[in-house]
PDB file of C-alpha atoms in Angstrom:
ATOM      1  CA  MET A   1      12.994  26.317  -2.334  1.00 68.00           C
ATOM      2  CA  ASN A   2      13.799  24.544   0.903  1.00 86.00           C
ATOM      3  CA  ILE A   3      10.916  24.568   3.174  1.00 93.00           C
ATOM      4  CA  THR A   4      13.341  24.637   6.228  1.00 91.00           C
ATOM      5  CA  SER A   5      14.287  28.304   5.354  1.00 92.00           C
ATOM      6  CA  TYR A   6      10.822  29.051   6.296  1.00 92.00           C
ATOM      7  CA  PHE A   7       9.709  26.523   8.721  1.00 95.00           C
ATOM      8  CA  SER A   8      11.441  25.158  11.950  1.00 95.00           C
ATOM      9  CA  LYS A   9      12.905  21.739  11.431  1.00 96.00           C
ATOM     10  CA  ASP A  10      11.286  20.414  14.541  1.00 96.00           C
ATOM     11  CA  LEU A  11       7.823  22.100  13.543  1.00 98.00           C
ATOM     12  CA  PHE A  12       6.474  18.443  13.395  1.00 98.00           C
ATOM     13  CA  GLN A  13       8.639  16.691  15.923  1.00 98.00           C
ATOM     14  CA  GLY A  14       6.801  14.059  17.597  1.00 97.00           C
ATOM     15  CA  LYS A  15       3.801  14.361  15.198  1.00 98.00           C
ATOM     16  CA  THR A  16       2.718  11.268  12.843  1.00 99.00           C
ATOM     17  CA  VAL A  17       1.540  11.882   9.341  1.00 99.00           C
ATOM     18  CA  PHE A  18      -0.125   9.224   7.530  1.00 99.00           C
ATOM     19  CA  ILE A  19      -0.432   9.695   3.717  1.00 99.00           C
ATOM     20  CA  THR A  20      -2.553   7.603   1.261  1.00 99.00           C
ATOM     21  CA  GLY A  21      -0.703   7.012  -1.859  1.00 97.00           C
ATOM     22  CA  GLY A  22       2.343   8.369  -0.269  1.00 97.00           C
ATOM     23  CA  SER A  23       4.990   6.405  -2.428  1.00 96.00           C
ATOM     24  CA  SER A  24       5.070   8.477  -5.579  1.00 95.00           C
ATOM     25  CA  GLY A  25       4.274  11.396  -7.405  1.00 96.00           C
ATOM     26  CA  ILE A  26       2.359  14.610  -5.450  1.00 97.00           C
ATOM     27  CA  ASN A  27       2.186  12.510  -2.291  1.00 98.00           C
ATOM     28  CA  LEU A  28       5.772  11.631  -1.958  1.00 98.00           C
ATOM     29  CA  GLY A  29       6.436  15.339  -2.501  1.00 98.00           C
ATOM     30  CA  ILE A  30       4.173  15.899   0.438  1.00 98.00           C
ATOM     31  CA  ALA A  31       5.821  13.448   2.696  1.00 99.00           C
ATOM     32  CA  ARG A  32       9.336  14.620   2.054  1.00 98.00           C
ATOM     33  CA  ASN A  33       8.126  17.948   3.255  1.00 98.00           C
ATOM     34  CA  PHE A  34       6.728  16.885   6.399  1.00 99.00           C
ATOM     35  CA  ALA A  35       9.960  14.748   6.857  1.00 98.00           C
ATOM     36  CA  ALA A  36      12.185  18.137   6.414  1.00 98.00           C
ATOM     37  CA  VAL A  37      10.006  19.570   9.554  1.00 98.00           C
ATOM     38  CA  GLY A  38      10.701  16.536  11.635  1.00 98.00           C
ATOM     39  CA  ALA A  39       7.344  14.279  10.993  1.00 99.00           C
ATOM     40  CA  ASN A  40       6.919  10.699  11.798  1.00 98.00           C
ATOM     41  CA  LEU A  41       5.635   9.268   8.650  1.00 99.00           C
ATOM     42  CA  GLY A  42       3.297   6.568   7.724  1.00 98.00           C
ATOM     43  CA  ILE A  43       2.432   5.705   3.865  1.00 98.00           C
ATOM     44  CA  CYS A  44       0.680   3.362   2.110  1.00 97.00           C
ATOM     45  CA  GLY A  45       0.097   2.179  -1.188  1.00 96.00           C
ATOM     46  CA  ARG A  46      -0.338  -0.979  -3.484  1.00 94.00           C
ATOM     47  CA  ALA A  47       2.984  -1.529  -4.974  1.00 93.00           C
ATOM     48  CA  GLN A  48       5.663  -2.824  -2.650  1.00 94.00           C
ATOM     49  CA  ASP A  49       8.425  -1.665  -4.721  1.00 95.00           C
ATOM     50  CA  LYS A  50       7.317   1.822  -4.829  1.00 96.00           C
ATOM     51  CA  LEU A  51       6.843   1.738  -1.073  1.00 97.00           C
ATOM     52  CA  ASP A  52      10.518   0.533  -0.453  1.00 97.00           C
ATOM     53  CA  ALA A  53      11.792   2.914  -2.679  1.00 97.00           C
ATOM     54  CA  ALA A  54       9.826   5.687  -1.017  1.00 98.00           C
ATOM     55  CA  SER A  55      10.695   4.474   2.678  1.00 98.00           C
ATOM     56  CA  ALA A  56      14.366   4.418   1.908  1.00 98.00           C
ATOM     57  CA  GLU A  57      14.552   8.073   0.585  1.00 98.00           C
ATOM     58  CA  LEU A  58      12.578   9.255   3.391  1.00 98.00           C
ATOM     59  CA  ARG A  59      14.746   7.861   5.937  1.00 98.00           C
ATOM     60  CA  GLU A  60      17.680   9.507   4.189  1.00 97.00           C
ATOM     61  CA  LEU A  61      15.919  12.470   5.139  1.00 96.00           C
ATOM     62  CA  GLY A  62      15.910  11.758   8.763  1.00 96.00           C
ATOM     63  CA  ALA A  63      12.350  10.525   9.107  1.00 98.00           C
ATOM     64  CA  ARG A  64      10.848   7.416  11.222  1.00 98.00           C
ATOM     65  CA  VAL A  65       8.850   5.724   8.381  1.00 98.00           C
ATOM     66  CA  SER A  66       6.226   3.057   8.797  1.00 98.00           C
ATOM     67  CA  ALA A  67       5.091   1.787   5.392  1.00 98.00           C
ATOM     68  CA  HIS A  68       2.066  -0.152   4.444  1.00 97.00           C
ATOM     69  CA  SER A  69       0.766  -2.235   1.565  1.00 96.00           C
ATOM     70  CA  ALA A  70      -2.971  -1.361   1.607  1.00 97.00           C
ATOM     71  CA  ASP A  71      -5.418  -0.746  -0.912  1.00 97.00           C
ATOM     72  CA  VAL A  72      -7.831   2.127   0.122  1.00 98.00           C
ATOM     73  CA  ARG A  73     -10.759   0.373  -1.283  1.00 98.00           C
ATOM     74  CA  ASP A  74     -10.200  -2.231   1.532  1.00 98.00           C
ATOM     75  CA  TYR A  75     -11.433  -0.589   4.495  1.00 98.00           C
ATOM     76  CA  ALA A  76     -10.163  -3.613   6.920  1.00 98.00           C
ATOM     77  CA  ALA A  77      -6.708  -3.249   5.479  1.00 97.00           C
ATOM     78  CA  LEU A  78      -6.236   0.400   5.951  1.00 98.00           C
ATOM     79  CA  ASP A  79      -7.758   0.077   9.411  1.00 98.00           C
ATOM     80  CA  ARG A  80      -4.984  -2.546  10.617  1.00 98.00           C
ATOM     81  CA  ALA A  81      -2.386  -0.376   8.679  1.00 98.00           C
ATOM     82  CA  MET A  82      -3.384   2.706  11.071  1.00 98.00           C
ATOM     83  CA  GLN A  83      -3.768   0.528  14.034  1.00 98.00           C
ATOM     84  CA  ARG A  84       0.079  -0.808  13.164  1.00 98.00           C
ATOM     85  CA  LEU A  85       1.062   2.757  12.822  1.00 98.00           C
ATOM     86  CA  LYS A  86      -0.163   3.886  15.911  1.00 98.00           C
ATOM     87  CA  GLU A  87       1.808   1.156  17.927  1.00 98.00           C
ATOM     88  CA  GLU A  88       5.049   1.858  16.019  1.00 98.00           C
ATOM     89  CA  LEU A  89       4.926   5.872  15.617  1.00 98.00           C
ATOM     90  CA  GLY A  90       2.121   7.078  17.852  1.00 98.00           C
ATOM     91  CA  PRO A  91      -1.008   8.433  16.839  1.00 99.00           C
ATOM     92  CA  ILE A  92      -2.204  10.489  13.712  1.00 99.00           C
ATOM     93  CA  HIS A  93      -1.921  13.906  13.761  1.00 99.00           C
ATOM     94  CA  THR A  94      -2.186  14.577  10.095  1.00 99.00           C
ATOM     95  CA  LEU A  95      -4.034  12.222   7.522  1.00 99.00           C
ATOM     96  CA  VAL A  96      -3.183  13.136   3.934  1.00 99.00           C
ATOM     97  CA  CYS A  97      -5.912  11.427   1.600  1.00 99.00           C
ATOM     98  CA  GLY A  98      -3.972  11.409  -1.546  1.00 98.00           C
ATOM     99  CA  ALA A  99      -4.640   7.958  -3.165  1.00 97.00           C
ATOM    100  CA  ALA A 100      -6.272   8.741  -6.689  1.00 96.00           C
ATOM    101  CA  GLY A 101      -6.644   6.946  -9.937  1.00 92.00           C
ATOM    102  CA  ASN A 102      -6.919   8.554 -13.216  1.00 91.00           C
ATOM    103  CA  PHE A 103      -7.288   7.995 -17.072  1.00 92.00           C
ATOM    104  CA  PRO A 104      -8.388  10.287 -19.936  1.00 91.00           C
ATOM    105  CA  CYS A 105     -11.587   8.960 -21.597  1.00 93.00           C
ATOM    106  CA  PRO A 106     -14.678  10.407 -23.313  1.00 93.00           C
ATOM    107  CA  ALA A 107     -17.780   9.985 -21.158  1.00 96.00           C
ATOM    108  CA  GLU A 108     -19.347   7.951 -23.855  1.00 96.00           C
ATOM    109  CA  GLN A 109     -16.602   5.328 -23.737  1.00 96.00           C
ATOM    110  CA  ILE A 110     -16.239   5.024 -19.949  1.00 97.00           C
ATOM    111  CA  SER A 111     -17.431   1.568 -18.827  1.00 98.00           C
ATOM    112  CA  PRO A 112     -19.735   1.439 -15.788  1.00 98.00           C
ATOM    113  CA  ASN A 113     -16.708  -0.485 -14.070  1.00 98.00           C
ATOM    114  CA  GLY A 114     -13.996   2.147 -15.102  1.00 97.00           C
ATOM    115  CA  PHE A 115     -16.424   5.130 -13.751  1.00 98.00           C
ATOM    116  CA  LYS A 116     -16.920   2.925 -10.374  1.00 98.00           C
ATOM    117  CA  SER A 117     -13.122   2.644 -10.131  1.00 98.00           C
ATOM    118  CA  VAL A 118     -12.406   6.060 -10.000  1.00 98.00           C
ATOM    119  CA  ILE A 119     -14.973   6.391  -7.532  1.00 98.00           C
ATOM    120  CA  ASP A 120     -13.980   3.933  -5.407  1.00 98.00           C
ATOM    121  CA  ILE A 121     -10.190   4.674  -5.396  1.00 98.00           C
ATOM    122  CA  ASP A 122     -10.884   8.356  -4.941  1.00 98.00           C
ATOM    123  CA  LEU A 123     -13.861   9.123  -3.141  1.00 99.00           C
ATOM    124  CA  MET A 124     -14.740   5.682  -1.025  1.00 99.00           C
ATOM    125  CA  GLY A 125     -10.948   5.470  -0.406  1.00 98.00           C
ATOM    126  CA  THR A 126     -10.982   8.764   0.970  1.00 99.00           C
ATOM    127  CA  PHE A 127     -13.658   8.079   3.331  1.00 99.00           C
ATOM    128  CA  HIS A 128     -12.369   4.725   4.319  1.00 99.00           C
ATOM    129  CA  ALA A 129      -9.222   6.704   5.646  1.00 99.00           C
ATOM    130  CA  CYS A 130     -10.830   9.345   7.359  1.00 99.00           C
ATOM    131  CA  ARG A 131     -13.196   6.930   8.940  1.00 99.00           C
ATOM    132  CA  ALA A 132     -10.163   4.700   9.957  1.00 99.00           C
ATOM    133  CA  ALA A 133      -8.167   7.494  11.057  1.00 99.00           C
ATOM    134  CA  PHE A 134     -11.077   9.253  13.281  1.00 99.00           C
ATOM    135  CA  GLU A 135     -10.331   7.841  16.870  1.00 99.00           C
ATOM    136  CA  GLN A 136      -6.651   8.767  16.471  1.00 99.00           C
ATOM    137  CA  LEU A 137      -7.435  12.519  15.021  1.00 99.00           C
ATOM    138  CA  LYS A 138      -9.733  12.935  18.021  1.00 99.00           C
ATOM    139  CA  GLU A 139      -7.119  11.937  20.354  1.00 98.00           C
ATOM    140  CA  THR A 140      -4.569  14.433  18.728  1.00 99.00           C
ATOM    141  CA  GLY A 141      -6.989  17.156  17.578  1.00 98.00           C
ATOM    142  CA  GLY A 142      -5.417  16.670  14.257  1.00 98.00           C
ATOM    143  CA  ASN A 143      -6.291  17.342  10.733  1.00 98.00           C
ATOM    144  CA  ILE A 144      -7.159  15.945   7.407  1.00 99.00           C
ATOM    145  CA  LEU A 145      -5.919  17.061   3.954  1.00 99.00           C
ATOM    146  CA  PHE A 146      -7.981  16.119   1.077  1.00 99.00           C
ATOM    147  CA  ILE A 147      -6.012  16.043  -2.178  1.00 99.00           C
ATOM    148  CA  SER A 148      -8.371  17.359  -5.140  1.00 98.00           C
ATOM    149  CA  ALA A 149      -8.212  18.579  -8.355  1.00 97.00           C
ATOM    150  CA  GLY A 150      -9.708  21.610 -10.612  1.00 95.00           C
ATOM    151  CA  GLN A 151     -11.875  19.014 -12.201  1.00 95.00           C
ATOM    152  CA  ALA A 152     -13.955  19.030  -8.910  1.00 97.00           C
ATOM    153  CA  PHE A 153     -14.985  22.555  -9.804  1.00 96.00           C
ATOM    154  CA  MET A 154     -14.362  23.211 -13.491  1.00 94.00           C
ATOM    155  CA  PRO A 155     -15.679  20.580 -16.384  1.00 93.00           C
ATOM    156  CA  TYR A 156     -12.639  19.105 -18.323  1.00 91.00           C
ATOM    157  CA  ALA A 157     -12.941  16.955 -21.270  1.00 89.00           C
ATOM    158  CA  PHE A 158     -12.481  13.408 -20.793  1.00 92.00           C
ATOM    159  CA  GLN A 159     -12.623  13.745 -16.986  1.00 94.00           C
ATOM    160  CA  ALA A 160     -16.389  12.861 -16.391  1.00 97.00           C
ATOM    161  CA  HIS A 161     -15.412  10.259 -13.788  1.00 97.00           C
ATOM    162  CA  VAL A 162     -12.622  12.289 -12.050  1.00 97.00           C
ATOM    163  CA  GLY A 163     -14.849  15.238 -11.742  1.00 98.00           C
ATOM    164  CA  ALA A 164     -17.561  13.545 -10.369  1.00 98.00           C
ATOM    165  CA  ALA A 165     -15.280  11.843  -7.676  1.00 98.00           C
ATOM    166  CA  LYS A 166     -13.059  14.821  -6.943  1.00 98.00           C
ATOM    167  CA  ALA A 167     -16.325  16.985  -6.124  1.00 99.00           C
ATOM    168  CA  GLY A 168     -17.577  14.585  -4.046  1.00 99.00           C
ATOM    169  CA  ILE A 169     -14.373  14.470  -1.884  1.00 99.00           C
ATOM    170  CA  ASP A 170     -14.522  18.282  -1.528  1.00 99.00           C
ATOM    171  CA  GLN A 171     -18.107  18.147  -0.337  1.00 99.00           C
ATOM    172  CA  MET A 172     -17.336  15.479   2.105  1.00 99.00           C
ATOM    173  CA  MET A 173     -14.448  17.670   3.237  1.00 99.00           C
ATOM    174  CA  ARG A 174     -16.927  20.384   4.248  1.00 99.00           C
ATOM    175  CA  ASN A 175     -19.272  18.065   5.809  1.00 99.00           C
ATOM    176  CA  LEU A 176     -16.333  17.056   8.028  1.00 99.00           C
ATOM    177  CA  ALA A 177     -15.249  20.046   9.035  1.00 99.00           C
ATOM    178  CA  LEU A 178     -18.781  20.905  10.136  1.00 99.00           C
ATOM    179  CA  GLU A 179     -19.255  17.637  11.853  1.00 99.00           C
ATOM    180  CA  TRP A 180     -15.745  17.187  13.387  1.00 99.00           C
ATOM    181  CA  GLY A 181     -14.970  20.427  14.307  1.00 99.00           C
ATOM    182  CA  ARG A 182     -15.950  19.925  17.851  1.00 99.00           C
ATOM    183  CA  PHE A 183     -13.518  17.263  18.285  1.00 99.00           C
ATOM    184  CA  GLY A 184     -10.799  20.056  17.140  1.00 98.00           C
ATOM    185  CA  ILE A 185     -10.248  18.354  13.979  1.00 99.00           C
ATOM    186  CA  ARG A 186      -9.841  20.511  11.054  1.00 99.00           C
ATOM    187  CA  CYS A 187     -10.394  19.852   7.264  1.00 99.00           C
ATOM    188  CA  ASN A 188      -9.255  21.267   3.940  1.00 99.00           C
ATOM    189  CA  SER A 189      -8.617  20.262   0.557  1.00 99.00           C
ATOM    190  CA  ILE A 190      -5.990  21.323  -2.166  1.00 99.00           C
ATOM    191  CA  ALA A 191      -6.388  21.464  -5.561  1.00 98.00           C
ATOM    192  CA  PRO A 192      -3.228  21.255  -7.354  1.00 98.00           C
ATOM    193  CA  GLY A 193      -2.650  22.164 -11.221  1.00 95.00           C
ATOM    194  CA  PRO A 194      -0.332  19.976 -13.506  1.00 94.00           C
ATOM    195  CA  ILE A 195       2.646  19.180 -11.459  1.00 95.00           C
ATOM    196  CA  GLU A 196       5.879  18.456 -13.305  1.00 93.00           C
ATOM    197  CA  GLY A 197       7.146  14.688 -13.278  1.00 87.00           C
ATOM    198  CA  THR A 198       4.102  13.183 -11.770  1.00 88.00           C
ATOM    199  CA  GLU A 199       1.928  10.278 -13.434  1.00 84.00           C
ATOM    200  CA  GLY A 200      -1.195  12.825 -13.866  1.00 82.00           C
ATOM    201  CA  VAL A 201       0.949  14.854 -16.258  1.00 85.00           C
ATOM    202  CA  ARG A 202       2.152  11.905 -17.844  1.00 84.00           C
ATOM    203  CA  ARG A 203      -1.382  10.757 -18.452  1.00 82.00           C
ATOM    204  CA  LEU A 204      -3.403  13.980 -19.073  1.00 79.00           C
ATOM    205  CA  VAL A 205      -0.685  15.973 -20.906  1.00 81.00           C
ATOM    206  CA  PRO A 206      -0.403  14.692 -24.718  1.00 74.00           C
ATOM    207  CA  GLU A 207       3.325  14.451 -25.540  1.00 76.00           C
ATOM    208  CA  GLY A 208       4.928  17.304 -27.186  1.00 79.00           C
ATOM    209  CA  SER A 209       2.047  19.509 -25.916  1.00 82.00           C
ATOM    210  CA  ALA A 210       3.446  20.783 -22.471  1.00 88.00           C
ATOM    211  CA  ASP A 211       5.250  23.997 -23.684  1.00 90.00           C
ATOM    212  CA  LYS A 212       1.806  24.989 -25.311  1.00 87.00           C
ATOM    213  CA  LEU A 213      -0.126  24.421 -22.230  1.00 88.00           C
ATOM    214  CA  LYS A 214       2.239  26.150 -19.818  1.00 92.00           C
ATOM    215  CA  LYS A 215       1.703  29.191 -21.769  1.00 90.00           C
ATOM    216  CA  MET A 216      -1.941  28.972 -20.975  1.00 89.00           C
ATOM    217  CA  ILE A 217      -1.208  29.352 -17.358  1.00 92.00           C
ATOM    218  CA  PRO A 218      -0.864  32.793 -15.706  1.00 92.00           C
ATOM    219  CA  LEU A 219       2.396  32.020 -13.934  1.00 95.00           C
ATOM    220  CA  GLY A 220       3.730  30.626 -17.039  1.00 95.00           C
ATOM    221  CA  ARG A 221       4.728  26.703 -15.684  1.00 96.00           C
ATOM    222  CA  PHE A 222       3.484  23.636 -14.106  1.00 96.00           C
ATOM    223  CA  GLY A 223       3.728  23.314 -10.426  1.00 97.00           C
ATOM    224  CA  THR A 224       6.180  20.875  -8.522  1.00 97.00           C
ATOM    225  CA  PRO A 225       5.614  18.137  -5.911  1.00 97.00           C
ATOM    226  CA  ASP A 226       7.179  20.964  -3.530  1.00 97.00           C
ATOM    227  CA  ASP A 227       4.680  23.287  -4.199  1.00 98.00           C
ATOM    228  CA  ILE A 228       2.193  21.164  -2.868  1.00 98.00           C
ATOM    229  CA  GLY A 229       4.108  19.928  -0.042  1.00 98.00           C
ATOM    230  CA  GLN A 230       4.708  22.970   1.412  1.00 98.00           C
ATOM    231  CA  LEU A 231       1.251  24.085   1.115  1.00 98.00           C
ATOM    232  CA  SER A 232       0.366  20.869   2.911  1.00 99.00           C
ATOM    233  CA  VAL A 233       2.822  21.725   5.783  1.00 99.00           C
ATOM    234  CA  PHE A 234       1.082  25.158   6.117  1.00 98.00           C
ATOM    235  CA  LEU A 235      -2.128  23.904   6.402  1.00 99.00           C
ATOM    236  CA  ALA A 236      -1.082  21.096   8.734  1.00 99.00           C
ATOM    237  CA  SER A 237       0.599  23.644  11.027  1.00 98.00           C
ATOM    238  CA  PRO A 238      -0.596  25.829  13.853  1.00 97.00           C
ATOM    239  CA  LEU A 239      -0.176  28.784  11.427  1.00 97.00           C
ATOM    240  CA  ALA A 240      -3.358  27.652   9.808  1.00 98.00           C
ATOM    241  CA  SER A 241      -5.044  26.550  13.282  1.00 98.00           C
ATOM    242  CA  TYR A 242      -8.383  28.483  12.282  1.00 99.00           C
ATOM    243  CA  ILE A 243      -8.712  27.400   8.700  1.00 99.00           C
ATOM    244  CA  THR A 244     -11.078  24.681   8.129  1.00 99.00           C
ATOM    245  CA  GLY A 245     -13.685  23.449   5.336  1.00 99.00           C
ATOM    246  CA  THR A 246     -11.734  25.288   2.726  1.00 99.00           C
ATOM    247  CA  LEU A 247     -10.508  24.390  -0.918  1.00 99.00           C
ATOM    248  CA  VAL A 248      -7.218  25.942  -1.501  1.00 99.00           C
ATOM    249  CA  VAL A 249      -6.446  25.936  -5.312  1.00 98.00           C
ATOM    250  CA  ALA A 250      -2.676  25.757  -6.307  1.00 98.00           C
ATOM    251  CA  ASP A 251      -2.991  25.860  -9.930  1.00 96.00           C
ATOM    252  CA  GLY A 252      -0.763  28.821 -10.903  1.00 96.00           C
ATOM    253  CA  GLY A 253      -4.047  30.378 -12.165  1.00 95.00           C
ATOM    254  CA  GLN A 254      -4.896  27.536 -14.639  1.00 92.00           C
ATOM    255  CA  ASN A 255      -8.293  27.624 -14.053  1.00 91.00           C
ATOM    256  CA  LEU A 256      -8.843  31.298 -14.179  1.00 89.00           C
ATOM    257  CA  PRO A 257      -9.625  31.714 -17.744  1.00 83.00           C
ATOM    258  CA  GLY A 258     -11.953  28.627 -17.528  1.00 80.00           C
ATOM    259  CA  SER A 259     -11.169  24.963 -19.094  1.00 70.00           C
ATOM    260  CA  GLY A 260     -12.168  25.774 -22.846  1.00 68.00           C
ATOM    261  CA  ALA A 261      -8.666  26.780 -24.534  1.00 69.00           C
ATOM    262  CA  TRP A 262      -7.017  23.697 -22.362  1.00 71.00           C
ATOM    263  CA  THR A 263      -9.761  21.468 -23.321  1.00 74.00           C
ATOM    264  CA  HIS A 264      -9.447  22.195 -27.142  1.00 72.00           C
ATOM    265  CA  LEU A 265      -5.795  21.837 -27.157  1.00 73.00           C
ATOM    266  CA  ILE A 266      -5.997  18.750 -25.431  1.00 72.00           C
ATOM    267  CA  MET A 267      -8.639  17.243 -27.677  1.00 75.00           C
ATOM    268  CA  ALA A 268      -6.800  18.346 -30.598  1.00 74.00           C
ATOM    269  CA  GLU A 269      -3.491  16.785 -29.556  1.00 68.00           C
ATOM    270  CA  MET A 270      -5.144  13.482 -28.538  1.00 68.00           C
ATOM    271  CA  ALA A 271      -7.058  13.411 -32.138  1.00 71.00           C
ATOM    272  CA  LYS A 272      -3.606  13.769 -34.021  1.00 71.00           C
ATOM    273  CA  ALA A 273      -1.952  11.039 -31.646  1.00 65.00           C
ATOM    274  CA  LYS A 274      -4.643   8.776 -32.825  1.00 68.00           C
ATOM    275  CA  GLY A 275      -3.895   9.428 -36.484  1.00 61.00           C
TER     276      GLY A 275
END
C-alpha cells in the first residue's frame, strides 16, 4: 500500500523528523514513509555502514537526510547530533524514539549487565532523546512517537528485561504528554506486533515456527514496516492533533487472546532447538 494514495506528498514538506535507530527494521520503514510525504530526515545509529545504506535509500526517495553515528546511551553525543541536524535541516518537528535492544533469555539467566543494557538502550535512551529534543520540539509545537511493544502490557516468557523497559517507556510517554502538553507537544506510543523481515522477528521467532505463530494472530499475518510507518505518519500529522498520551497497539490482534499459547509455542520450539 503506497502511503501517497492516502496522504499528500507534501504533508510534511519543510518539517524535520528525527528517528533514533533509524537505519534499519521498523524504524527505517518509518523513515521511508515520512520521506514519501516530504519530510526532511535525521537518523542516528551505531553502525556506520547501515547509516550509509539507509541514507542512500532515503535520498533516492527524494528526502534530505542527515545521518549521525550516535549511541542513545550517550546523552552528549545525541544532543550534538540534534544540534547539527537543526543547523542542516531545521528544528525537529517529530521525534521517533525507536532505538532498542532485545534478546530472549529466561529471567533466572539474565545477568545484571544484560538487564541493565536493555534498560539503558530502551528506557534511558528514550529519555535522552526526548530531553535533547525538547527545546526544538517546543519551538515547533511538535510531537514524539515512542516505539513500544506488547511486552509492556502483556507478560511474555524470556522478556522480563524488555517488558520492564517498554512499560517504563509507556509511562514516561504519559507523563511527558501531561507535562509538555502546555508547550503544544504531543506524545504517543505505538506497540507493534511481530513485523516481517526485522531483527526482532529473527531473534524472537524460532526458525520454522512463523506459520504456526501467524495462525495465532486474528488477522493471520505478521505486520510490515509500512504498517507501522503509515501509522506513524498519521499520529504525527494534523489529522491526529487532538491525540496525546495514548498507546496505539498495531499487532493484528496478537495480544487479544493473551500471551499463553504464543509463549508455550515459543518455549517448546526453543527447547526443541536446544535438543
